[in-house]
PDB file of C-alpha atoms and ligand atoms in Angstrom:
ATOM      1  CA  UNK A  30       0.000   0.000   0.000  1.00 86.00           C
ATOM      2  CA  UNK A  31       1.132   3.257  -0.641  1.00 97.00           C
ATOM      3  CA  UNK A  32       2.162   5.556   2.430  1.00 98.00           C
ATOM      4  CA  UNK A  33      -0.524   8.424   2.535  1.00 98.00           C
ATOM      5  CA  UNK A  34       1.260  11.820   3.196  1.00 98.00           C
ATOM      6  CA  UNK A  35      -0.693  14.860   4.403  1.00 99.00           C
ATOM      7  CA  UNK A  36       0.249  18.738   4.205  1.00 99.00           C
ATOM      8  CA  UNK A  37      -2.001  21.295   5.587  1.00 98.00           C
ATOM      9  CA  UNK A  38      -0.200  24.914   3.862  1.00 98.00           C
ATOM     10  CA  UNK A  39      -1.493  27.579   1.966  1.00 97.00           C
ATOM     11  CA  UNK A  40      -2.056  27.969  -1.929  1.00 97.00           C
ATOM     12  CA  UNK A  41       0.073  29.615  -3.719  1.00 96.00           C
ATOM     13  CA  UNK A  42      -1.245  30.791  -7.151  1.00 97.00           C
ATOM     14  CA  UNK A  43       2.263  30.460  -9.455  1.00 97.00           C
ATOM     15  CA  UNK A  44       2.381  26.540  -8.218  1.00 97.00           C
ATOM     16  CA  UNK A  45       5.983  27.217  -7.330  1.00 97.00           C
ATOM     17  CA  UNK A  46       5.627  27.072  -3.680  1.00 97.00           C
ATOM     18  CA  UNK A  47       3.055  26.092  -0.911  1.00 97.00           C
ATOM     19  CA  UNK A  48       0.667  23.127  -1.419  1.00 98.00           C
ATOM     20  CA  UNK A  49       1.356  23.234  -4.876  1.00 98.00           C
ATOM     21  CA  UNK A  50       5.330  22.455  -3.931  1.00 98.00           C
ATOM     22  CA  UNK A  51       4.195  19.652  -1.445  1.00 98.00           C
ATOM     23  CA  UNK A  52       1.547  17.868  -3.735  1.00 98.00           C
ATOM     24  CA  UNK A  53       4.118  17.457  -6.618  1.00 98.00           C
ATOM     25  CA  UNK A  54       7.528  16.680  -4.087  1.00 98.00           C
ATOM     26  CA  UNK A  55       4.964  13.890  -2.175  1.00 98.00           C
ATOM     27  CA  UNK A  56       3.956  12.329  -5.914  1.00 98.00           C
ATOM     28  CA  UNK A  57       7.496  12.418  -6.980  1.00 98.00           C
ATOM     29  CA  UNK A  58       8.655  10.885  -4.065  1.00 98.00           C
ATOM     30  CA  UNK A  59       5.933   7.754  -4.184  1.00 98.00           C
ATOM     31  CA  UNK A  60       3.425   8.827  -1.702  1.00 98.00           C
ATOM     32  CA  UNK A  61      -0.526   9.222  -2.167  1.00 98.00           C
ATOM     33  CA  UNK A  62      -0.557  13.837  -1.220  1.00 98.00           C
ATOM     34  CA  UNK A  63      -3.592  14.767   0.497  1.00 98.00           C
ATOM     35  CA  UNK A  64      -3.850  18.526   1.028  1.00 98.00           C
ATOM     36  CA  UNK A  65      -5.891  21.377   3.095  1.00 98.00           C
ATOM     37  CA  UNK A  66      -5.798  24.654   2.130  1.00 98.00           C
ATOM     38  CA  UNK A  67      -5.256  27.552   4.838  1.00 98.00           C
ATOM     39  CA  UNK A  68      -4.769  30.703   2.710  1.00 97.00           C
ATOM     40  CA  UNK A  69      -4.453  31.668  -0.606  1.00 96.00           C
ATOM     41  CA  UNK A  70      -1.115  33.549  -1.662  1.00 95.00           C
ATOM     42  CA  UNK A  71      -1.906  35.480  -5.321  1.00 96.00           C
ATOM     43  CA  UNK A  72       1.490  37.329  -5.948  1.00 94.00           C
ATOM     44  CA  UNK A  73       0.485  40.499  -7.686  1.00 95.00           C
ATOM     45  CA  UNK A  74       2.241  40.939 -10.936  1.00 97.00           C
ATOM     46  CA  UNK A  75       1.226  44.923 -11.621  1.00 97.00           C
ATOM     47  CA  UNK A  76       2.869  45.243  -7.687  1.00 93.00           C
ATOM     48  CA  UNK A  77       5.795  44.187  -8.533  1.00 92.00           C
ATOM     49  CA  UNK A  78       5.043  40.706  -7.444  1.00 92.00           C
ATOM     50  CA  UNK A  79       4.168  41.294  -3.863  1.00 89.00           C
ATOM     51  CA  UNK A  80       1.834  38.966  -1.794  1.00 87.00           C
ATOM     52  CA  UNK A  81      -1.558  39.131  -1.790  1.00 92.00           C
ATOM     53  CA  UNK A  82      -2.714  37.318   1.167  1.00 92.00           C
ATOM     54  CA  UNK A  83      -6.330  35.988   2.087  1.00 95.00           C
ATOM     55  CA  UNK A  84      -6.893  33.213   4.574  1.00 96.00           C
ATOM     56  CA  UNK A  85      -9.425  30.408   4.535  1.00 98.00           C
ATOM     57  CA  UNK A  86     -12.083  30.977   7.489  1.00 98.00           C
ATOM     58  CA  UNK A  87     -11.442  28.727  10.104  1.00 98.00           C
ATOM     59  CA  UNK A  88     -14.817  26.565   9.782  1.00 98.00           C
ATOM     60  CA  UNK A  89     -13.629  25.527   5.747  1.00 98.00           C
ATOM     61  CA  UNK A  90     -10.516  24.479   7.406  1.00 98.00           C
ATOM     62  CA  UNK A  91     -12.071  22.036  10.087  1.00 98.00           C
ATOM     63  CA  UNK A  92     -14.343  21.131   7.311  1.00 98.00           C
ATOM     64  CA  UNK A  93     -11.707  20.105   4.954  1.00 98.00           C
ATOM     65  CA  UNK A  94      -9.423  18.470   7.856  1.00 98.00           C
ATOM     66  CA  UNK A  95     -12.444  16.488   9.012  1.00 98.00           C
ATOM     67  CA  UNK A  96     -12.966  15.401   5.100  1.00 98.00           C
ATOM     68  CA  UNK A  97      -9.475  14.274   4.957  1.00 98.00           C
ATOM     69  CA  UNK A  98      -8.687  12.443   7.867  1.00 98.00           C
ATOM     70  CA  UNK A  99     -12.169  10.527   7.823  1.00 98.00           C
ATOM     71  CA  UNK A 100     -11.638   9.193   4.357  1.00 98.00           C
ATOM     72  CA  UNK A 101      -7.688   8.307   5.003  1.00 98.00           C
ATOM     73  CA  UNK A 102      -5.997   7.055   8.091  1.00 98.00           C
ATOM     74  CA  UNK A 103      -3.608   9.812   7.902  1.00 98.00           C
ATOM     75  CA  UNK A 104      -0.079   9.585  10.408  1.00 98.00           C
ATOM     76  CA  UNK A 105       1.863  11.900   8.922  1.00 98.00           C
ATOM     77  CA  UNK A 106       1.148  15.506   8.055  1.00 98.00           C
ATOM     78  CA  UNK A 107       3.220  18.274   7.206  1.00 98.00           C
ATOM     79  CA  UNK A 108       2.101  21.915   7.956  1.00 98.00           C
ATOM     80  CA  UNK A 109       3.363  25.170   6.159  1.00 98.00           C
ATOM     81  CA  UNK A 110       2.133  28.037   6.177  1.00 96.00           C
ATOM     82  CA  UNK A 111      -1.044  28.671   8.742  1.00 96.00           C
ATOM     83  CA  UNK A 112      -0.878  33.104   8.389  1.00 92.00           C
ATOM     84  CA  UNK A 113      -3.353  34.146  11.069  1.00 93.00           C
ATOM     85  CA  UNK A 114      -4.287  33.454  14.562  1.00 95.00           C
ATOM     86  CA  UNK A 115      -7.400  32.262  14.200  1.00 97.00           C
ATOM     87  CA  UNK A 116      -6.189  29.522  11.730  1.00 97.00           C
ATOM     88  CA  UNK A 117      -2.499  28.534  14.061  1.00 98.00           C
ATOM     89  CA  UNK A 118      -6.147  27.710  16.425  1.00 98.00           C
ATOM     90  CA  UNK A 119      -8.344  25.556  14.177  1.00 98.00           C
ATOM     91  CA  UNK A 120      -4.881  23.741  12.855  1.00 98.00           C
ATOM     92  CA  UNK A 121      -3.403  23.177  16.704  1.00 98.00           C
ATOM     93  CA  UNK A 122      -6.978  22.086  17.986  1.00 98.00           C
ATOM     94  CA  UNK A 123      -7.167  19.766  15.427  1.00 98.00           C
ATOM     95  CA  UNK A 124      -3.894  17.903  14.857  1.00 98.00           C
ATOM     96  CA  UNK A 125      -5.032  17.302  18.925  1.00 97.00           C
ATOM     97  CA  UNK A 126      -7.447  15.040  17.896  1.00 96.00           C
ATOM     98  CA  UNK A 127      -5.978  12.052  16.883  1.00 97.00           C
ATOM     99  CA  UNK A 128      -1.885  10.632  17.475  1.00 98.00           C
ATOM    100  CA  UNK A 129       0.116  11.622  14.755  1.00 98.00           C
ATOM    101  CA  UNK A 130       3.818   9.520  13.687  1.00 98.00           C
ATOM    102  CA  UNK A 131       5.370  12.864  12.731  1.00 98.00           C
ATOM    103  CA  UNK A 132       4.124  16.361  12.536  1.00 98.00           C
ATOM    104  CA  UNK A 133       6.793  18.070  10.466  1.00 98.00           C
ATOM    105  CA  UNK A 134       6.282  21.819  10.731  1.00 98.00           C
ATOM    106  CA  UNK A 135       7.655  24.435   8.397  1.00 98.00           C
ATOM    107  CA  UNK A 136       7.310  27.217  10.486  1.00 95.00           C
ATOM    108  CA  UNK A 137       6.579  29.856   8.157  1.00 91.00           C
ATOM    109  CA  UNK A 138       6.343  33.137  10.021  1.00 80.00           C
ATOM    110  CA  UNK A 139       5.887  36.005   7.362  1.00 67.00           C
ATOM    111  CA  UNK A 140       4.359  36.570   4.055  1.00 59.00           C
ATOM    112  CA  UNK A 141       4.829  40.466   3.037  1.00 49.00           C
ATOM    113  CA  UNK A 142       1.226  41.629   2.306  1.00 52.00           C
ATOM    114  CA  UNK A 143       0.187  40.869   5.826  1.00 55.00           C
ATOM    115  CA  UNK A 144      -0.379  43.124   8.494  1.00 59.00           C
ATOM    116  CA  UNK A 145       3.298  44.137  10.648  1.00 60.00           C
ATOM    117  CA  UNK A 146       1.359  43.380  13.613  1.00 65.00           C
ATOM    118  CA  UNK A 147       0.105  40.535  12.843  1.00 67.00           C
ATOM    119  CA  UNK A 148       3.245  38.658  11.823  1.00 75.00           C
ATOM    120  CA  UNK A 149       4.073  38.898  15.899  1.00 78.00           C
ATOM    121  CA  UNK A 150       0.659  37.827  16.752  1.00 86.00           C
ATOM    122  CA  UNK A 151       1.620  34.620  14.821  1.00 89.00           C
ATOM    123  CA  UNK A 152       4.965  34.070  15.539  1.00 88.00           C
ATOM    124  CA  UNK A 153       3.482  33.914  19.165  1.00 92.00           C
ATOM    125  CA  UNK A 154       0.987  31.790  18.079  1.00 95.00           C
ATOM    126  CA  UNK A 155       2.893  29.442  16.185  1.00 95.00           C
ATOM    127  CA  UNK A 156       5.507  29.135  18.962  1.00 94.00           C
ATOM    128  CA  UNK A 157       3.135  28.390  21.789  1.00 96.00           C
ATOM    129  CA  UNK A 158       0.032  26.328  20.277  1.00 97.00           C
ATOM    130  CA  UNK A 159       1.882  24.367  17.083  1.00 97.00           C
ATOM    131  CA  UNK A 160       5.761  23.896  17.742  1.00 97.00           C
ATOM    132  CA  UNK A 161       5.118  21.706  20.851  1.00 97.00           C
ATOM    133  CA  UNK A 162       3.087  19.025  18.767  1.00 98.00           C
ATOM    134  CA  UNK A 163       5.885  19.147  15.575  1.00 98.00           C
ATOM    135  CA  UNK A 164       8.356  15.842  15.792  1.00 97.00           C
ATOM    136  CA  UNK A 165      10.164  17.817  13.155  1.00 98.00           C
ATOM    137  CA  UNK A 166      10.504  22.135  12.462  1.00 98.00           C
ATOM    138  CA  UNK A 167      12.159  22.980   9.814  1.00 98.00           C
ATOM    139  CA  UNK A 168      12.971  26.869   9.975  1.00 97.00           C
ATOM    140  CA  UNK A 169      15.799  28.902   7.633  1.00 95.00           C
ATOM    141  CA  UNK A 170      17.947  31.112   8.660  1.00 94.00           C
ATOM    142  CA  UNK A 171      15.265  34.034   9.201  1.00 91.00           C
ATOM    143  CA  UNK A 172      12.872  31.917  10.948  1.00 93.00           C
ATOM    144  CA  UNK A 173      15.674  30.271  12.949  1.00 95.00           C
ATOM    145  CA  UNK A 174      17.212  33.359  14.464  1.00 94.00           C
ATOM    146  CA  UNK A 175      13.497  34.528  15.802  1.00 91.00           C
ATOM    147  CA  UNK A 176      12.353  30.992  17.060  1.00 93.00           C
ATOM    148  CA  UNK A 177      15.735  30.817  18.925  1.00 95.00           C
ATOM    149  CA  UNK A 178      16.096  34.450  20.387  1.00 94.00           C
ATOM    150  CA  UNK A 179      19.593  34.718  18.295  1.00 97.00           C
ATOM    151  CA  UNK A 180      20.606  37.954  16.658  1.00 96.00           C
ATOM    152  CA  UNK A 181      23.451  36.506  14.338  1.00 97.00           C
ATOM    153  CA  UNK A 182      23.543  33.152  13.513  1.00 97.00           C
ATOM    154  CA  UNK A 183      27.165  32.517  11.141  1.00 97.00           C
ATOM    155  CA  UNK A 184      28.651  29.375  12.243  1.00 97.00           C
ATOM    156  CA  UNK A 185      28.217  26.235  12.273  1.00 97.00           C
ATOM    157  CA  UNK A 186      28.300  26.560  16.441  1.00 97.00           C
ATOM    158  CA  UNK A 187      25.931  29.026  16.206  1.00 98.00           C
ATOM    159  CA  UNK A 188      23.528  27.012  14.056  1.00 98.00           C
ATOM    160  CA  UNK A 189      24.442  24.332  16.816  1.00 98.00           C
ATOM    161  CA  UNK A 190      23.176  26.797  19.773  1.00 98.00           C
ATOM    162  CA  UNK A 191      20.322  27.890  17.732  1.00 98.00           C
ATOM    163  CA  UNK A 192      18.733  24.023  17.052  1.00 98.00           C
ATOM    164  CA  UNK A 193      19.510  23.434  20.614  1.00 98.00           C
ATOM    165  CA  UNK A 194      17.072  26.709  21.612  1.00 98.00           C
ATOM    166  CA  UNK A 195      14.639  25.978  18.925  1.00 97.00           C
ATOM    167  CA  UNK A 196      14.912  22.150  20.682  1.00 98.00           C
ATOM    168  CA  UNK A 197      13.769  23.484  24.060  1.00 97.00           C
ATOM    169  CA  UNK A 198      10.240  25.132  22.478  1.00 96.00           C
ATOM    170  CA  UNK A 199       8.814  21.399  21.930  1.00 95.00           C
ATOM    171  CA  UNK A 200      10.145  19.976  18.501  1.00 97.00           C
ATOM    172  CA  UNK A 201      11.770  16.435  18.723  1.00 96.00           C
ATOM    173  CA  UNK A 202      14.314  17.313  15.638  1.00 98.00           C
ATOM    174  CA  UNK A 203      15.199  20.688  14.137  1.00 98.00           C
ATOM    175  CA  UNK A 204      16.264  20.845  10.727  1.00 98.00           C
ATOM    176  CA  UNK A 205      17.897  24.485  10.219  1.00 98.00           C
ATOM    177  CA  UNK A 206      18.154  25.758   6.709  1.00 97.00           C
ATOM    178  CA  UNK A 207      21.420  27.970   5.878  1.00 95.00           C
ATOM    179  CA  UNK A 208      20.632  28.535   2.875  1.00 93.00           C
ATOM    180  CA  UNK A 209      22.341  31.383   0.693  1.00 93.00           C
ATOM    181  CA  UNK A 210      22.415  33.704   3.780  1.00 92.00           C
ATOM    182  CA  UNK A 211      24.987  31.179   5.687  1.00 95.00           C
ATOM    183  CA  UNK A 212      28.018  32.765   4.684  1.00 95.00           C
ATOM    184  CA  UNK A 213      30.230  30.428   2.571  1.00 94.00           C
ATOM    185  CA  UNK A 214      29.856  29.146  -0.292  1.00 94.00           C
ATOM    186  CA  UNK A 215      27.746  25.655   1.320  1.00 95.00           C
ATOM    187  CA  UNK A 216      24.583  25.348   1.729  1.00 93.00           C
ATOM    188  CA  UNK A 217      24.706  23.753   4.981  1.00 96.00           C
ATOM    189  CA  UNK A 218      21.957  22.230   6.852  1.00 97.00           C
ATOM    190  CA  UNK A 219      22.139  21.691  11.016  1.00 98.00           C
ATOM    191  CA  UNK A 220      20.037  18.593  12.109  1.00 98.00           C
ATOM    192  CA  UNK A 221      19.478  17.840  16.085  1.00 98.00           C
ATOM    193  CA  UNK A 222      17.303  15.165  17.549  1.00 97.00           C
ATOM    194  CA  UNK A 223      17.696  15.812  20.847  1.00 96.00           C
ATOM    195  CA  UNK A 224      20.691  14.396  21.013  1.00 96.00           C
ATOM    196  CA  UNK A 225      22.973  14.365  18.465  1.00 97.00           C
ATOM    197  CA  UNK A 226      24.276  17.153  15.690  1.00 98.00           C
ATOM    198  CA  UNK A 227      24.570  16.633  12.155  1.00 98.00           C
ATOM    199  CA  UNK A 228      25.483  18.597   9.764  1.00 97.00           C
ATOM    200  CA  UNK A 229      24.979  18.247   5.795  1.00 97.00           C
ATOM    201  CA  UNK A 230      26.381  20.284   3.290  1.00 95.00           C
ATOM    202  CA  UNK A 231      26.287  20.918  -0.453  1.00 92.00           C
ATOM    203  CA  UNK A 232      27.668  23.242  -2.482  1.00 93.00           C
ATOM    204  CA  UNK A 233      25.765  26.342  -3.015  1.00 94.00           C
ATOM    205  CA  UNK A 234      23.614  26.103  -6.640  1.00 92.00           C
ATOM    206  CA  UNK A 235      23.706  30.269  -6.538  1.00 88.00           C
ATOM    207  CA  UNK A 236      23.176  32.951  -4.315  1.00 89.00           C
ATOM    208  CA  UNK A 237      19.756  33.956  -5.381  1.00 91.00           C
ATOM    209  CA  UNK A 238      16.672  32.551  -3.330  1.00 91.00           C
ATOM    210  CA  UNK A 239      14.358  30.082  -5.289  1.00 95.00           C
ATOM    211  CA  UNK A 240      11.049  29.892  -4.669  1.00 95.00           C
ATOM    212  CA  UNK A 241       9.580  26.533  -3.380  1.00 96.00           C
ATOM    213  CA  UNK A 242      12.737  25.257  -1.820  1.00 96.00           C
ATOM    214  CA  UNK A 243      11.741  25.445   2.155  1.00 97.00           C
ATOM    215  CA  UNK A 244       8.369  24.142   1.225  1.00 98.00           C
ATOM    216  CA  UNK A 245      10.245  20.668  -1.056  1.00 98.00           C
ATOM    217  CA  UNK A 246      12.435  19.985   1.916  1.00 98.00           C
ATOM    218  CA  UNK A 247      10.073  19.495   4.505  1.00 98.00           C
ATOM    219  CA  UNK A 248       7.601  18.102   2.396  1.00 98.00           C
ATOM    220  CA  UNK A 249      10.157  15.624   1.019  1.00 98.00           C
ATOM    221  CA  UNK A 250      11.214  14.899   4.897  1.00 98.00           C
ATOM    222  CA  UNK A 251       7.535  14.117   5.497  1.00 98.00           C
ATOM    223  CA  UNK A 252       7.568  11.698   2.479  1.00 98.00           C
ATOM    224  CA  UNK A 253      10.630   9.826   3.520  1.00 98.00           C
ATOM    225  CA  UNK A 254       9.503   9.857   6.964  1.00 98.00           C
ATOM    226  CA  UNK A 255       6.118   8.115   5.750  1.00 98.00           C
ATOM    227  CA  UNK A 256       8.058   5.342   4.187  1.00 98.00           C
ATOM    228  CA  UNK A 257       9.290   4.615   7.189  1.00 98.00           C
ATOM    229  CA  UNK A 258      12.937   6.195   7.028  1.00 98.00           C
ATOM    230  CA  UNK A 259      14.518   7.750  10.545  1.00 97.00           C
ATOM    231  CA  UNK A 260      14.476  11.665  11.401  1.00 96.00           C
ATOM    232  CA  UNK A 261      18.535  12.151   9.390  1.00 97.00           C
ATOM    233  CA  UNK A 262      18.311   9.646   6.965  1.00 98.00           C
ATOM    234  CA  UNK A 263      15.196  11.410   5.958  1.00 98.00           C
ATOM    235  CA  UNK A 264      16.488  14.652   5.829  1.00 98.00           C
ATOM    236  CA  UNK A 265      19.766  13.601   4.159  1.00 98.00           C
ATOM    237  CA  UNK A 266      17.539  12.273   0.811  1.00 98.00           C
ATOM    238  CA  UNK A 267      15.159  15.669   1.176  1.00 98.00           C
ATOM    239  CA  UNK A 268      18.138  17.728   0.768  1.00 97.00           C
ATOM    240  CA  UNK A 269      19.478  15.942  -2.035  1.00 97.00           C
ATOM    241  CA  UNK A 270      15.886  15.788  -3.887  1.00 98.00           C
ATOM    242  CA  UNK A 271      15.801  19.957  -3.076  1.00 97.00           C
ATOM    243  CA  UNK A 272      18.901  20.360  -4.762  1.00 96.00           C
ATOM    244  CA  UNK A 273      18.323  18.768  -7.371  1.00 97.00           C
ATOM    245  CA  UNK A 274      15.125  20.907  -7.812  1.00 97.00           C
ATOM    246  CA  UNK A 275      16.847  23.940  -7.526  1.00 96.00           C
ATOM    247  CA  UNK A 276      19.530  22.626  -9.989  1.00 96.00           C
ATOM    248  CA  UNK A 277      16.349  21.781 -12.715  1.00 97.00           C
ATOM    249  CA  UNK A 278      14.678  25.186 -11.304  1.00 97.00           C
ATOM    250  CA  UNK A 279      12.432  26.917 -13.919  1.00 97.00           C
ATOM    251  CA  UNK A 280      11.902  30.395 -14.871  1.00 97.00           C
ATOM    252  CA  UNK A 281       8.992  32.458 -15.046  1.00 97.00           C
ATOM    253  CA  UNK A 282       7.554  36.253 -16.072  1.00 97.00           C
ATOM    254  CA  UNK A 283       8.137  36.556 -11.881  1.00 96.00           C
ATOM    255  CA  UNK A 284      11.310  37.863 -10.752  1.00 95.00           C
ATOM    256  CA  UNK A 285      12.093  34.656  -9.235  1.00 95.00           C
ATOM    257  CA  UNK A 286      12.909  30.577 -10.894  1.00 96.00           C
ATOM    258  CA  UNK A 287      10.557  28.191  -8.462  1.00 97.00           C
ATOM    259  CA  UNK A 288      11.752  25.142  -8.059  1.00 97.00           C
ATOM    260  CA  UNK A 289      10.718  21.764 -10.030  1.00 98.00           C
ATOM    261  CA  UNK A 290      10.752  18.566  -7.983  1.00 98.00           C
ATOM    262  CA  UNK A 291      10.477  16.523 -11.563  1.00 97.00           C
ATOM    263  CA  UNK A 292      14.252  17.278 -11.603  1.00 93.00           C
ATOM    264  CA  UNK A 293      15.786  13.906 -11.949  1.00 79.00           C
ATOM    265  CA  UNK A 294      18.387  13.309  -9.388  1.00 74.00           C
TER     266      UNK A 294
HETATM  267  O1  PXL B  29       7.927  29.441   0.639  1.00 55.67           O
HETATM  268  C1  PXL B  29       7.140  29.945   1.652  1.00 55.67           C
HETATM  269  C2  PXL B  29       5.704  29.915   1.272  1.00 55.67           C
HETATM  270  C3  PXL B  29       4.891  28.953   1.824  1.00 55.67           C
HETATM  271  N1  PXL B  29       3.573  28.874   1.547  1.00 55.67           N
HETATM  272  C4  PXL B  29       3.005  29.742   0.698  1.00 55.67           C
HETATM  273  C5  PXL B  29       3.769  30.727   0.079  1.00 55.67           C
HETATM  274  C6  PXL B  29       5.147  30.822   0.364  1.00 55.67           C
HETATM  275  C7  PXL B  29       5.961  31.835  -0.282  1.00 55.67           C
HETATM  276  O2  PXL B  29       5.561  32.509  -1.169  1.00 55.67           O
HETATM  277  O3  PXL B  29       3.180  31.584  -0.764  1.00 55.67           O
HETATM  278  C8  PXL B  29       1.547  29.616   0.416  1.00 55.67           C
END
């Protein structure tokens, strides 16, 4: 039987990133997607591409979560990006409901377009009501530095300290992304379980950011982690399938390439 692999994330309207990102990295990586939406994300091209943000009201979330884990025995779920209070509530009540195998949380705290205010509303949200029920959080560099309290984060000790910190808040493993802000010219990844560090590294494909890539790694971690594959080994083979993604990226009329997970590795 195919392993069933859920992500509960927001829409987002190029198909670069979000759900979009997850369904195609879970198909590509042999396991059945299953998706809720939480927002919708419609970058505005005559805005010079910025966000356009609406959310999902909370009752069409419960409605959809209650469609999808009554027709599937769903364990594994990953969850991206939530945007608003009220939804970081519907999403945290209900992943209560029933035992999960692994929660892997991408703990995406802001989308410009959104209110300034709001983005601390939900970054207290998220940290108090969603990262204590993640197995795995995935944050980059950005997300990383807030979760943990850090102002700089340039080493590899200091991405050490900060998974340690970002431990503490709930998550059994944290994944940090370096991405092209780690200085260096690696893009190197700092996994702890709880107990052990390790670090994974590959070379940089560029220094520009491409869309989709957070969202493929932890949606790729949830896939291997449905098939049964432990917290690093999992993360080793979602790094590998990112960069290949990034490496087969495709450009658009956006400013940005997004990445494309049918990039054979
Ligand atoms: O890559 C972060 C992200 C996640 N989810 C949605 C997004 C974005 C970035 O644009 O739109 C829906």
């Amino acid at each position: 039987m195919v392993d069933l692999t859920y992500a509960i994330a927001g829409s987002e309207a190029t198909g670069g990133a979000g759900l979009q990102a997850d369904l195609k990295t879970f198909q590509q990586l042999g396991t059945y997607g299953i998706g809720t939406i939480t927002c919708i994300v419609s970058f505005d091209p005559k805005s010079d591409w910025g966000h356009r943000f609406v959310p999902i009201t909370p009752e069409v979330i419960a409605d959809q979560i209650e469609a999808a884990t009554a027709a599937h025995d769903l364990d594994t779920v990953k969850v991206g990006m939530l945007g608003t209070t009220a939804t970081i509530d519907v999403v945290a009540e209900a992943l209560t409901r029933q035992p999960w195998r692994h929660i892997v949380v991408d703990p995406v705290l802001i989308c410009k377009g959104q209110e300034p205010g709001a983005a601390l509303d939900t970054d207290a949200a998220l940290r108090r009501q969603i990262l204590p029920l993640a197995t795995v959080v995935t944050p980059n560099l950005f997300e990383a530095k807030i979760l943990s309290g850090m102002e700089t984060i340039e080493s590899v000790s200091d991405l050490a300290e900060a998974a340690r910190r970002i431990a503490d808040l709930g998550p059994g493993v944290v994944v940090i992304k370096g991405g092209v802000d780690f200085p260096g010219d690696e893009a190197v990844d700092m996994v702890f379980d709880g107990e052990q560090f390790t670090t994974l590294r590959a070379h940089k494909v560029g220094t520009e950011r491409v869309s989709g890539a957070g969202c493929t790694l932890a949606a790729a971690i949830t896939a291997e982690l449905a098939k049964g594959a432990d917290a690093v080994a999992a993360v080793r083979t979602a790094k590998e399938f990112t960069t290949a993604a990034i490496i087969g990226r495709r450009t658009a009329h956006t400013p940005f390439d997004s990445v494309w997970q049918g990039t054979s590795r």
